[in-house]
Amino acid sequence: RCLRLRAGPHGTRRLLVPMVDLANHDGVAPAALFAFSAAGRRGACVRLYAARPLEKGDEVTITYGDHPNAHFAQYYGFVPRHNPHDTVSVALPQLLELSGAAPPSG
């Protein structure tokens, strides 16, 4: 999995980040956050920060972003069980036709 993040002077990038890419998604209360840092010991890096106190054995989760289920299925190969960002688009004429409030098209 690649992570999308703002990489300082390099702009927004999609990066493969070993180890961080192993973290599972939690769109409600992730255990950690990640960010680009230009101040690593050996130069630029991506840092992982605990978002809350963690105990030994806690799962380290991150958010993959606020996306609808179709995005998760296409890009990550799974669909979150609970996703407040999922949507369904319906055209108004189609909705009116299905509700019986408009004459059939065609």
PDB file of N, CA, C and O in Angstrom, residues 2-75:
ATOM      1  N   CYS A   2       0.441   2.244  -0.687  1.00  0.00           N
ATOM      2  CA  CYS A   2       1.192   3.499  -0.657  1.00  0.00           C
ATOM      3  C   CYS A   2       0.431   4.500   0.199  1.00  0.00           C
ATOM      4  O   CYS A   2      -0.786   4.415   0.352  1.00  0.00           O
ATOM      5  N   LEU A   3       1.169   5.426   0.769  1.00  0.00           N
ATOM      6  CA  LEU A   3       0.593   6.465   1.603  1.00  0.00           C
ATOM      7  C   LEU A   3       0.629   7.780   0.850  1.00  0.00           C
ATOM      8  O   LEU A   3       1.620   8.109   0.205  1.00  0.00           O
ATOM      9  N   ARG A   4      -0.455   8.528   0.940  1.00  0.00           N
ATOM     10  CA  ARG A   4      -0.508   9.851   0.315  1.00  0.00           C
ATOM     11  C   ARG A   4      -0.261  10.869   1.418  1.00  0.00           C
ATOM     12  O   ARG A   4      -0.967  10.887   2.422  1.00  0.00           O
ATOM     13  N   LEU A   5       0.781  11.695   1.240  1.00  0.00           N
ATOM     14  CA  LEU A   5       1.080  12.696   2.252  1.00  0.00           C
ATOM     15  C   LEU A   5       1.772  13.903   1.654  1.00  0.00           C
ATOM     16  O   LEU A   5       2.336  13.844   0.570  1.00  0.00           O
ATOM     17  N   ARG A   6       1.705  15.001   2.406  1.00  0.00           N
ATOM     18  CA  ARG A   6       2.389  16.224   1.987  1.00  0.00           C
ATOM     19  C   ARG A   6       3.857  16.069   2.379  1.00  0.00           C
ATOM     20  O   ARG A   6       4.178  15.913   3.544  1.00  0.00           O
ATOM     21  N   ALA A   7       4.727  16.109   1.384  1.00  0.00           N
ATOM     22  CA  ALA A   7       6.156  15.868   1.603  1.00  0.00           C
ATOM     23  C   ALA A   7       6.948  17.162   1.516  1.00  0.00           C
ATOM     24  O   ALA A   7       7.891  17.285   0.745  1.00  0.00           O
ATOM     25  N   GLY A   8       6.569  18.137   2.319  1.00  0.00           N
ATOM     26  CA  GLY A   8       7.295  19.399   2.389  1.00  0.00           C
ATOM     27  C   GLY A   8       7.461  20.052   1.032  1.00  0.00           C
ATOM     28  O   GLY A   8       6.497  20.205   0.292  1.00  0.00           O
ATOM     29  N   PRO A   9       8.690  20.400   0.669  1.00  0.00           N
ATOM     30  CA  PRO A   9       8.933  21.099  -0.598  1.00  0.00           C
ATOM     31  C   PRO A   9       8.663  20.230  -1.829  1.00  0.00           C
ATOM     32  O   PRO A   9       8.608  20.734  -2.944  1.00  0.00           O
ATOM     33  N   HIS A  10       8.442  18.939  -1.639  1.00  0.00           N
ATOM     34  CA  HIS A  10       8.194  18.029  -2.756  1.00  0.00           C
ATOM     35  C   HIS A  10       6.714  17.951  -3.125  1.00  0.00           C
ATOM     36  O   HIS A  10       6.345  17.261  -4.064  1.00  0.00           O
ATOM     37  N   GLY A  11       5.850  18.645  -2.362  1.00  0.00           N
ATOM     38  CA  GLY A  11       4.416  18.630  -2.630  1.00  0.00           C
ATOM     39  C   GLY A  11       3.759  17.356  -2.115  1.00  0.00           C
ATOM     40  O   GLY A  11       4.355  16.577  -1.376  1.00  0.00           O
ATOM     41  N   THR A  12       2.530  17.140  -2.511  1.00  0.00           N
ATOM     42  CA  THR A  12       1.803  15.934  -2.105  1.00  0.00           C
ATOM     43  C   THR A  12       2.275  14.771  -2.951  1.00  0.00           C
ATOM     44  O   THR A  12       2.334  14.854  -4.174  1.00  0.00           O
ATOM     45  N   ARG A  13       2.607  13.675  -2.295  1.00  0.00           N
ATOM     46  CA  ARG A  13       3.165  12.497  -2.974  1.00  0.00           C
ATOM     47  C   ARG A  13       2.508  11.230  -2.467  1.00  0.00           C
ATOM     48  O   ARG A  13       1.994  11.163  -1.367  1.00  0.00           O
ATOM     49  N   ARG A  14       2.583  10.198  -3.287  1.00  0.00           N
ATOM     50  CA  ARG A  14       2.219   8.838  -2.877  1.00  0.00           C
ATOM     51  C   ARG A  14       3.531   8.090  -2.690  1.00  0.00           C
ATOM     52  O   ARG A  14       4.337   8.019  -3.612  1.00  0.00           O
ATOM     53  N   LEU A  15       3.731   7.560  -1.494  1.00  0.00           N
ATOM     54  CA  LEU A  15       5.004   6.926  -1.171  1.00  0.00           C
ATOM     55  C   LEU A  15       4.805   5.531  -0.588  1.00  0.00           C
ATOM     56  O   LEU A  15       3.845   5.280   0.141  1.00  0.00           O
ATOM     57  N   LEU A  16       5.713   4.632  -0.917  1.00  0.00           N
ATOM     58  CA  LEU A  16       5.772   3.346  -0.239  1.00  0.00           C
ATOM     59  C   LEU A  16       6.627   3.547   1.003  1.00  0.00           C
ATOM     60  O   LEU A  16       7.764   4.006   0.907  1.00  0.00           O
ATOM     61  N   VAL A  17       6.074   3.230   2.163  1.00  0.00           N
ATOM     62  CA  VAL A  17       6.788   3.439   3.422  1.00  0.00           C
ATOM     63  C   VAL A  17       6.859   2.093   4.149  1.00  0.00           C
ATOM     64  O   VAL A  17       5.882   1.661   4.766  1.00  0.00           O
ATOM     65  N   PRO A  18       8.009   1.405   4.047  1.00  0.00           N
ATOM     66  CA  PRO A  18       8.141   0.103   4.708  1.00  0.00           C
ATOM     67  C   PRO A  18       7.766   0.186   6.189  1.00  0.00           C
ATOM     68  O   PRO A  18       8.055   1.157   6.865  1.00  0.00           O
ATOM     69  N   MET A  19       7.122  -0.828   6.675  1.00  0.00           N
ATOM     70  CA  MET A  19       6.624  -1.012   8.033  1.00  0.00           C
ATOM     71  C   MET A  19       5.334  -0.222   8.273  1.00  0.00           C
ATOM     72  O   MET A  19       4.388  -0.783   8.795  1.00  0.00           O
ATOM     73  N   VAL A  20       5.274   1.049   7.927  1.00  0.00           N
ATOM     74  CA  VAL A  20       4.036   1.811   8.134  1.00  0.00           C
ATOM     75  C   VAL A  20       2.935   1.249   7.241  1.00  0.00           C
ATOM     76  O   VAL A  20       1.768   1.221   7.629  1.00  0.00           O
ATOM     77  N   ASP A  21       3.305   0.757   6.066  1.00  0.00           N
ATOM     78  CA  ASP A  21       2.288   0.217   5.153  1.00  0.00           C
ATOM     79  C   ASP A  21       1.670  -1.079   5.670  1.00  0.00           C
ATOM     80  O   ASP A  21       0.693  -1.568   5.117  1.00  0.00           O
ATOM     81  N   LEU A  22       2.198  -1.646   6.756  1.00  0.00           N
ATOM     82  CA  LEU A  22       1.623  -2.847   7.362  1.00  0.00           C
ATOM     83  C   LEU A  22       0.466  -2.528   8.309  1.00  0.00           C
ATOM     84  O   LEU A  22      -0.281  -3.418   8.706  1.00  0.00           O
ATOM     85  N   ALA A  23       0.319  -1.266   8.679  1.00  0.00           N
ATOM     86  CA  ALA A  23      -0.738  -0.877   9.621  1.00  0.00           C
ATOM     87  C   ALA A  23      -2.112  -1.010   8.968  1.00  0.00           C
ATOM     88  O   ALA A  23      -2.293  -0.668   7.801  1.00  0.00           O
ATOM     89  N   ASN A  24      -3.074  -1.517   9.725  1.00  0.00           N
ATOM     90  CA  ASN A  24      -4.440  -1.628   9.240  1.00  0.00           C
ATOM     91  C   ASN A  24      -5.161  -0.293   9.327  1.00  0.00           C
ATOM     92  O   ASN A  24      -4.752   0.606  10.059  1.00  0.00           O
ATOM     93  N   HIS A  25      -6.281  -0.200   8.600  1.00  0.00           N
ATOM     94  CA  HIS A  25      -7.091   1.022   8.552  1.00  0.00           C
ATOM     95  C   HIS A  25      -8.072   1.081   9.714  1.00  0.00           C
ATOM     96  O   HIS A  25      -8.708   0.091  10.052  1.00  0.00           O
ATOM     97  N   ASP A  26      -8.183   2.252  10.311  1.00  0.00           N
ATOM     98  CA  ASP A  26      -9.240   2.562  11.271  1.00  0.00           C
ATOM     99  C   ASP A  26      -9.652   3.993  10.973  1.00  0.00           C
ATOM    100  O   ASP A  26      -8.914   4.931  11.287  1.00  0.00           O
ATOM    101  N   GLY A  27     -10.797   4.165  10.354  1.00  0.00           N
ATOM    102  CA  GLY A  27     -11.247   5.495   9.955  1.00  0.00           C
ATOM    103  C   GLY A  27     -11.914   6.285  11.052  1.00  0.00           C
ATOM    104  O   GLY A  27     -12.218   7.458  10.883  1.00  0.00           O
ATOM    105  N   VAL A  28     -12.155   5.663  12.216  1.00  0.00           N
ATOM    106  CA  VAL A  28     -12.837   6.337  13.312  1.00  0.00           C
ATOM    107  C   VAL A  28     -11.860   6.785  14.396  1.00  0.00           C
ATOM    108  O   VAL A  28     -11.855   7.941  14.800  1.00  0.00           O
ATOM    109  N   ALA A  29     -11.020   5.873  14.879  1.00  0.00           N
ATOM    110  CA  ALA A  29     -10.088   6.202  15.971  1.00  0.00           C
ATOM    111  C   ALA A  29      -8.750   5.511  15.749  1.00  0.00           C
ATOM    112  O   ALA A  29      -8.391   4.574  16.464  1.00  0.00           O
ATOM    113  N   PRO A  30      -7.968   5.958  14.748  1.00  0.00           N
ATOM    114  CA  PRO A  30      -6.673   5.316  14.512  1.00  0.00           C
ATOM    115  C   PRO A  30      -5.746   5.479  15.717  1.00  0.00           C
ATOM    116  O   PRO A  30      -5.792   6.487  16.409  1.00  0.00           O
ATOM    117  N   ALA A  31      -4.913   4.468  15.928  1.00  0.00           N
ATOM    118  CA  ALA A  31      -3.979   4.505  17.058  1.00  0.00           C
ATOM    119  C   ALA A  31      -2.768   5.379  16.763  1.00  0.00           C
ATOM    120  O   ALA A  31      -2.077   5.797  17.679  1.00  0.00           O
ATOM    121  N   ALA A  32      -2.498   5.642  15.486  1.00  0.00           N
ATOM    122  CA  ALA A  32      -1.301   6.407  15.125  1.00  0.00           C
ATOM    123  C   ALA A  32      -1.572   7.314  13.932  1.00  0.00           C
ATOM    124  O   ALA A  32      -2.503   7.102  13.162  1.00  0.00           O
ATOM    125  N   LEU A  33      -0.732   8.315  13.807  1.00  0.00           N
ATOM    126  CA  LEU A  33      -0.758   9.249  12.684  1.00  0.00           C
ATOM    127  C   LEU A  33       0.627   9.241  12.055  1.00  0.00           C
ATOM    128  O   LEU A  33       1.614   8.987  12.731  1.00  0.00           O
ATOM    129  N   PHE A  34       0.706   9.534  10.772  1.00  0.00           N
ATOM    130  CA  PHE A  34       2.012   9.594  10.123  1.00  0.00           C
ATOM    131  C   PHE A  34       2.167  10.949   9.452  1.00  0.00           C
ATOM    132  O   PHE A  34       1.185  11.588   9.082  1.00  0.00           O
ATOM    133  N   ALA A  35       3.425  11.382   9.332  1.00  0.00           N
ATOM    134  CA  ALA A  35       3.699  12.684   8.732  1.00  0.00           C
ATOM    135  C   ALA A  35       5.113  12.708   8.164  1.00  0.00           C
ATOM    136  O   ALA A  35       6.012  12.026   8.669  1.00  0.00           O
ATOM    137  N   PHE A  36       5.309  13.501   7.135  1.00  0.00           N
ATOM    138  CA  PHE A  36       6.626  13.736   6.546  1.00  0.00           C
ATOM    139  C   PHE A  36       7.426  14.608   7.503  1.00  0.00           C
ATOM    140  O   PHE A  36       6.904  15.526   8.118  1.00  0.00           O
ATOM    141  N   SER A  37       8.713  14.321   7.625  1.00  0.00           N
ATOM    142  CA  SER A  37       9.606  15.141   8.441  1.00  0.00           C
ATOM    143  C   SER A  37      10.908  15.352   7.674  1.00  0.00           C
ATOM    144  O   SER A  37      11.508  14.389   7.190  1.00  0.00           O
ATOM    145  N   ALA A  38      11.328  16.582   7.572  1.00  0.00           N
ATOM    146  CA  ALA A  38      12.599  16.882   6.910  1.00  0.00           C
ATOM    147  C   ALA A  38      13.765  16.750   7.880  1.00  0.00           C
ATOM    148  O   ALA A  38      14.920  16.863   7.483  1.00  0.00           O
ATOM    149  N   ALA A  39      13.474  16.471   9.149  1.00  0.00           N
ATOM    150  CA  ALA A  39      14.506  16.503  10.190  1.00  0.00           C
ATOM    151  C   ALA A  39      14.888  15.127  10.721  1.00  0.00           C
ATOM    152  O   ALA A  39      15.187  14.981  11.895  1.00  0.00           O
ATOM    153  N   GLY A  40      14.892  14.118   9.894  1.00  0.00           N
ATOM    154  CA  GLY A  40      15.332  12.798  10.341  1.00  0.00           C
ATOM    155  C   GLY A  40      16.842  12.769  10.542  1.00  0.00           C
ATOM    156  O   GLY A  40      17.566  13.637  10.048  1.00  0.00           O
ATOM    157  N   ARG A  41      17.351  11.771  11.255  1.00  0.00           N
ATOM    158  CA  ARG A  41      18.796  11.669  11.488  1.00  0.00           C
ATOM    159  C   ARG A  41      19.581  11.573  10.189  1.00  0.00           C
ATOM    160  O   ARG A  41      20.704  12.032  10.095  1.00  0.00           O
ATOM    161  N   ARG A  42      18.971  10.962   9.183  1.00  0.00           N
ATOM    162  CA  ARG A  42      19.661  10.798   7.893  1.00  0.00           C
ATOM    163  C   ARG A  42      18.954  11.550   6.774  1.00  0.00           C
ATOM    164  O   ARG A  42      19.063  11.182   5.614  1.00  0.00           O
ATOM    165  N   GLY A  43      18.214  12.577   7.133  1.00  0.00           N
ATOM    166  CA  GLY A  43      17.497  13.360   6.131  1.00  0.00           C
ATOM    167  C   GLY A  43      15.999  13.180   6.253  1.00  0.00           C
ATOM    168  O   GLY A  43      15.484  12.812   7.297  1.00  0.00           O
ATOM    169  N   ALA A  44      15.302  13.424   5.169  1.00  0.00           N
ATOM    170  CA  ALA A  44      13.845  13.367   5.175  1.00  0.00           C
ATOM    171  C   ALA A  44      13.360  11.956   5.493  1.00  0.00           C
ATOM    172  O   ALA A  44      13.990  10.965   5.132  1.00  0.00           O
ATOM    173  N   CYS A  45      12.217  11.884   6.188  1.00  0.00           N
ATOM    174  CA  CYS A  45      11.652  10.586   6.560  1.00  0.00           C
ATOM    175  C   CYS A  45      10.157  10.733   6.806  1.00  0.00           C
ATOM    176  O   CYS A  45       9.616  11.839   6.816  1.00  0.00           O
ATOM    177  N   VAL A  46       9.494   9.616   7.010  1.00  0.00           N
ATOM    178  CA  VAL A  46       8.093   9.606   7.430  1.00  0.00           C
ATOM    179  C   VAL A  46       8.082   9.098   8.868  1.00  0.00           C
ATOM    180  O   VAL A  46       8.655   8.050   9.168  1.00  0.00           O
ATOM    181  N   ARG A  47       7.456   9.872   9.750  1.00  0.00           N
ATOM    182  CA  ARG A  47       7.418   9.508  11.170  1.00  0.00           C
ATOM    183  C   ARG A  47       6.025   9.033  11.545  1.00  0.00           C
ATOM    184  O   ARG A  47       5.035   9.532  11.036  1.00  0.00           O
ATOM    185  N   LEU A  48       5.975   8.085  12.446  1.00  0.00           N
ATOM    186  CA  LEU A  48       4.730   7.535  12.964  1.00  0.00           C
ATOM    187  C   LEU A  48       4.588   8.008  14.405  1.00  0.00           C
ATOM    188  O   LEU A  48       5.501   7.829  15.213  1.00  0.00           O
ATOM    189  N   TYR A  49       3.452   8.631  14.727  1.00  0.00           N
ATOM    190  CA  TYR A  49       3.205   9.177  16.054  1.00  0.00           C
ATOM    191  C   TYR A  49       1.996   8.486  16.677  1.00  0.00           C
ATOM    192  O   TYR A  49       0.972   8.302  16.000  1.00  0.00           O
ATOM    193  N   ALA A  50       2.066   8.127  17.937  1.00  0.00           N
ATOM    194  CA  ALA A  50       0.913   7.567  18.641  1.00  0.00           C
ATOM    195  C   ALA A  50      -0.144   8.656  18.790  1.00  0.00           C
ATOM    196  O   ALA A  50       0.154   9.772  19.203  1.00  0.00           O
ATOM    197  N   ALA A  51      -1.375   8.333  18.442  1.00  0.00           N
ATOM    198  CA  ALA A  51      -2.476   9.285  18.553  1.00  0.00           C
ATOM    199  C   ALA A  51      -3.126   9.233  19.935  1.00  0.00           C
ATOM    200  O   ALA A  51      -3.901  10.114  20.294  1.00  0.00           O
ATOM    201  N   ARG A  52      -2.798   8.196  20.675  1.00  0.00           N
ATOM    202  CA  ARG A  52      -3.326   8.001  22.031  1.00  0.00           C
ATOM    203  C   ARG A  52      -2.356   7.079  22.767  1.00  0.00           C
ATOM    204  O   ARG A  52      -1.511   6.450  22.129  1.00  0.00           O
ATOM    205  N   PRO A  53      -2.469   6.990  24.080  1.00  0.00           N
ATOM    206  CA  PRO A  53      -1.583   6.065  24.812  1.00  0.00           C
ATOM    207  C   PRO A  53      -1.817   4.624  24.339  1.00  0.00           C
ATOM    208  O   PRO A  53      -2.955   4.184  24.180  1.00  0.00           O
ATOM    209  N   LEU A  54      -0.743   3.896  24.096  1.00  0.00           N
ATOM    210  CA  LEU A  54      -0.823   2.515  23.630  1.00  0.00           C
ATOM    211  C   LEU A  54      -0.226   1.577  24.672  1.00  0.00           C
ATOM    212  O   LEU A  54       0.753   1.911  25.329  1.00  0.00           O
ATOM    213  N   GLU A  55      -0.832   0.428  24.785  1.00  0.00           N
ATOM    214  CA  GLU A  55      -0.351  -0.619  25.679  1.00  0.00           C
ATOM    215  C   GLU A  55       0.336  -1.695  24.857  1.00  0.00           C
ATOM    216  O   GLU A  55       0.088  -1.831  23.650  1.00  0.00           O
ATOM    217  N   LYS A  56       1.187  -2.487  25.497  1.00  0.00           N
ATOM    218  CA  LYS A  56       1.828  -3.610  24.831  1.00  0.00           C
ATOM    219  C   LYS A  56       0.745  -4.513  24.243  1.00  0.00           C
ATOM    220  O   LYS A  56      -0.225  -4.856  24.915  1.00  0.00           O
ATOM    221  N   GLY A  57       0.894  -4.854  22.956  1.00  0.00           N
ATOM    222  CA  GLY A  57      -0.067  -5.720  22.291  1.00  0.00           C
ATOM    223  C   GLY A  57      -1.174  -4.987  21.553  1.00  0.00           C
ATOM    224  O   GLY A  57      -1.931  -5.613  20.819  1.00  0.00           O
ATOM    225  N   ASP A  58      -1.307  -3.660  21.748  1.00  0.00           N
ATOM    226  CA  ASP A  58      -2.329  -2.896  21.016  1.00  0.00           C
ATOM    227  C   ASP A  58      -2.009  -2.890  19.527  1.00  0.00           C
ATOM    228  O   ASP A  58      -0.837  -2.815  19.135  1.00  0.00           O
ATOM    229  N   GLU A  59      -3.039  -2.955  18.713  1.00  0.00           N
ATOM    230  CA  GLU A  59      -2.852  -2.861  17.269  1.00  0.00           C
ATOM    231  C   GLU A  59      -2.541  -1.421  16.897  1.00  0.00           C
ATOM    232  O   GLU A  59      -3.194  -0.491  17.380  1.00  0.00           O
ATOM    233  N   VAL A  60      -1.527  -1.220  16.069  1.00  0.00           N
ATOM    234  CA  VAL A  60      -1.190   0.115  15.575  1.00  0.00           C
ATOM    235  C   VAL A  60      -1.919   0.302  14.253  1.00  0.00           C
ATOM    236  O   VAL A  60      -1.584  -0.325  13.254  1.00  0.00           O
ATOM    237  N   THR A  61      -2.949   1.141  14.277  1.00  0.00           N
ATOM    238  CA  THR A  61      -3.749   1.411  13.082  1.00  0.00           C
ATOM    239  C   THR A  61      -3.529   2.848  12.632  1.00  0.00           C
ATOM    240  O   THR A  61      -3.181   3.719  13.426  1.00  0.00           O
ATOM    241  N   ILE A  62      -3.746   3.084  11.353  1.00  0.00           N
ATOM    242  CA  ILE A  62      -3.710   4.426  10.769  1.00  0.00           C
ATOM    243  C   ILE A  62      -4.969   4.579   9.934  1.00  0.00           C
ATOM    244  O   ILE A  62      -5.683   3.611   9.686  1.00  0.00           O
ATOM    245  N   THR A  63      -5.255   5.773   9.491  1.00  0.00           N
ATOM    246  CA  THR A  63      -6.371   5.970   8.580  1.00  0.00           C
ATOM    247  C   THR A  63      -5.845   6.035   7.152  1.00  0.00           C
ATOM    248  O   THR A  63      -4.808   6.658   6.907  1.00  0.00           O
ATOM    249  N   TYR A  64      -6.521   5.361   6.253  1.00  0.00           N
ATOM    250  CA  TYR A  64      -6.155   5.413   4.835  1.00  0.00           C
ATOM    251  C   TYR A  64      -6.850   6.589   4.152  1.00  0.00           C
ATOM    252  O   TYR A  64      -6.703   6.782   2.963  1.00  0.00           O
ATOM    253  N   GLY A  65      -7.635   7.344   4.890  1.00  0.00           N
ATOM    254  CA  GLY A  65      -8.310   8.515   4.343  1.00  0.00           C
ATOM    255  C   GLY A  65      -9.822   8.383   4.411  1.00  0.00           C
ATOM    256  O   GLY A  65     -10.366   7.334   4.725  1.00  0.00           O
ATOM    257  N   ASP A  66     -10.495   9.491   4.120  1.00  0.00           N
ATOM    258  CA  ASP A  66     -11.953   9.554   4.133  1.00  0.00           C
ATOM    259  C   ASP A  66     -12.464   9.246   2.732  1.00  0.00           C
ATOM    260  O   ASP A  66     -12.607  10.157   1.912  1.00  0.00           O
ATOM    261  N   HIS A  67     -12.716   7.981   2.450  1.00  0.00           N
ATOM    262  CA  HIS A  67     -13.105   7.547   1.112  1.00  0.00           C
ATOM    263  C   HIS A  67     -14.385   6.721   1.161  1.00  0.00           C
ATOM    264  O   HIS A  67     -14.658   6.064   2.169  1.00  0.00           O
ATOM    265  N   PRO A  68     -15.139   6.695   0.061  1.00  0.00           N
ATOM    266  CA  PRO A  68     -16.295   5.795  -0.010  1.00  0.00           C
ATOM    267  C   PRO A  68     -15.836   4.351  -0.170  1.00  0.00           C
ATOM    268  O   PRO A  68     -14.678   4.080  -0.516  1.00  0.00           O
ATOM    269  N   ASN A  69     -16.748   3.417   0.058  1.00  0.00           N
ATOM    270  CA  ASN A  69     -16.406   1.994  -0.006  1.00  0.00           C
ATOM    271  C   ASN A  69     -15.850   1.572  -1.360  1.00  0.00           C
ATOM    272  O   ASN A  69     -14.965   0.720  -1.428  1.00  0.00           O
ATOM    273  N   ALA A  70     -16.346   2.161  -2.451  1.00  0.00           N
ATOM    274  CA  ALA A  70     -15.845   1.795  -3.780  1.00  0.00           C
ATOM    275  C   ALA A  70     -14.350   2.079  -3.892  1.00  0.00           C
ATOM    276  O   ALA A  70     -13.604   1.314  -4.504  1.00  0.00           O
ATOM    277  N   HIS A  71     -13.871   3.170  -3.302  1.00  0.00           N
ATOM    278  CA  HIS A  71     -12.448   3.509  -3.322  1.00  0.00           C
ATOM    279  C   HIS A  71     -11.641   2.460  -2.544  1.00  0.00           C
ATOM    280  O   HIS A  71     -10.597   2.002  -3.020  1.00  0.00           O
ATOM    281  N   PHE A  72     -12.123   2.095  -1.353  1.00  0.00           N
ATOM    282  CA  PHE A  72     -11.414   1.079  -0.568  1.00  0.00           C
ATOM    283  C   PHE A  72     -11.351  -0.244  -1.318  1.00  0.00           C
ATOM    284  O   PHE A  72     -10.320  -0.906  -1.335  1.00  0.00           O
ATOM    285  N   ALA A  73     -12.455  -0.645  -1.944  1.00  0.00           N
ATOM    286  CA  ALA A  73     -12.479  -1.909  -2.681  1.00  0.00           C
ATOM    287  C   ALA A  73     -11.495  -1.879  -3.843  1.00  0.00           C
ATOM    288  O   ALA A  73     -10.745  -2.836  -4.063  1.00  0.00           O
ATOM    289  N   GLN A  74     -11.469  -0.780  -4.590  1.00  0.00           N
ATOM    290  CA  GLN A  74     -10.613  -0.689  -5.774  1.00  0.00           C
ATOM    291  C   GLN A  74      -9.135  -0.558  -5.430  1.00  0.00           C
ATOM    292  O   GLN A  74      -8.291  -1.206  -6.046  1.00  0.00           O
ATOM    293  N   TYR A  75      -8.796   0.272  -4.462  1.00  0.00           N
ATOM    294  CA  TYR A  75      -7.388   0.576  -4.205  1.00  0.00           C
ATOM    295  C   TYR A  75      -6.756  -0.229  -3.067  1.00  0.00           C
ATOM    296  O   TYR A  75      -5.536  -0.355  -3.003  1.00  0.00           O
TER     297      TYR A  75
END
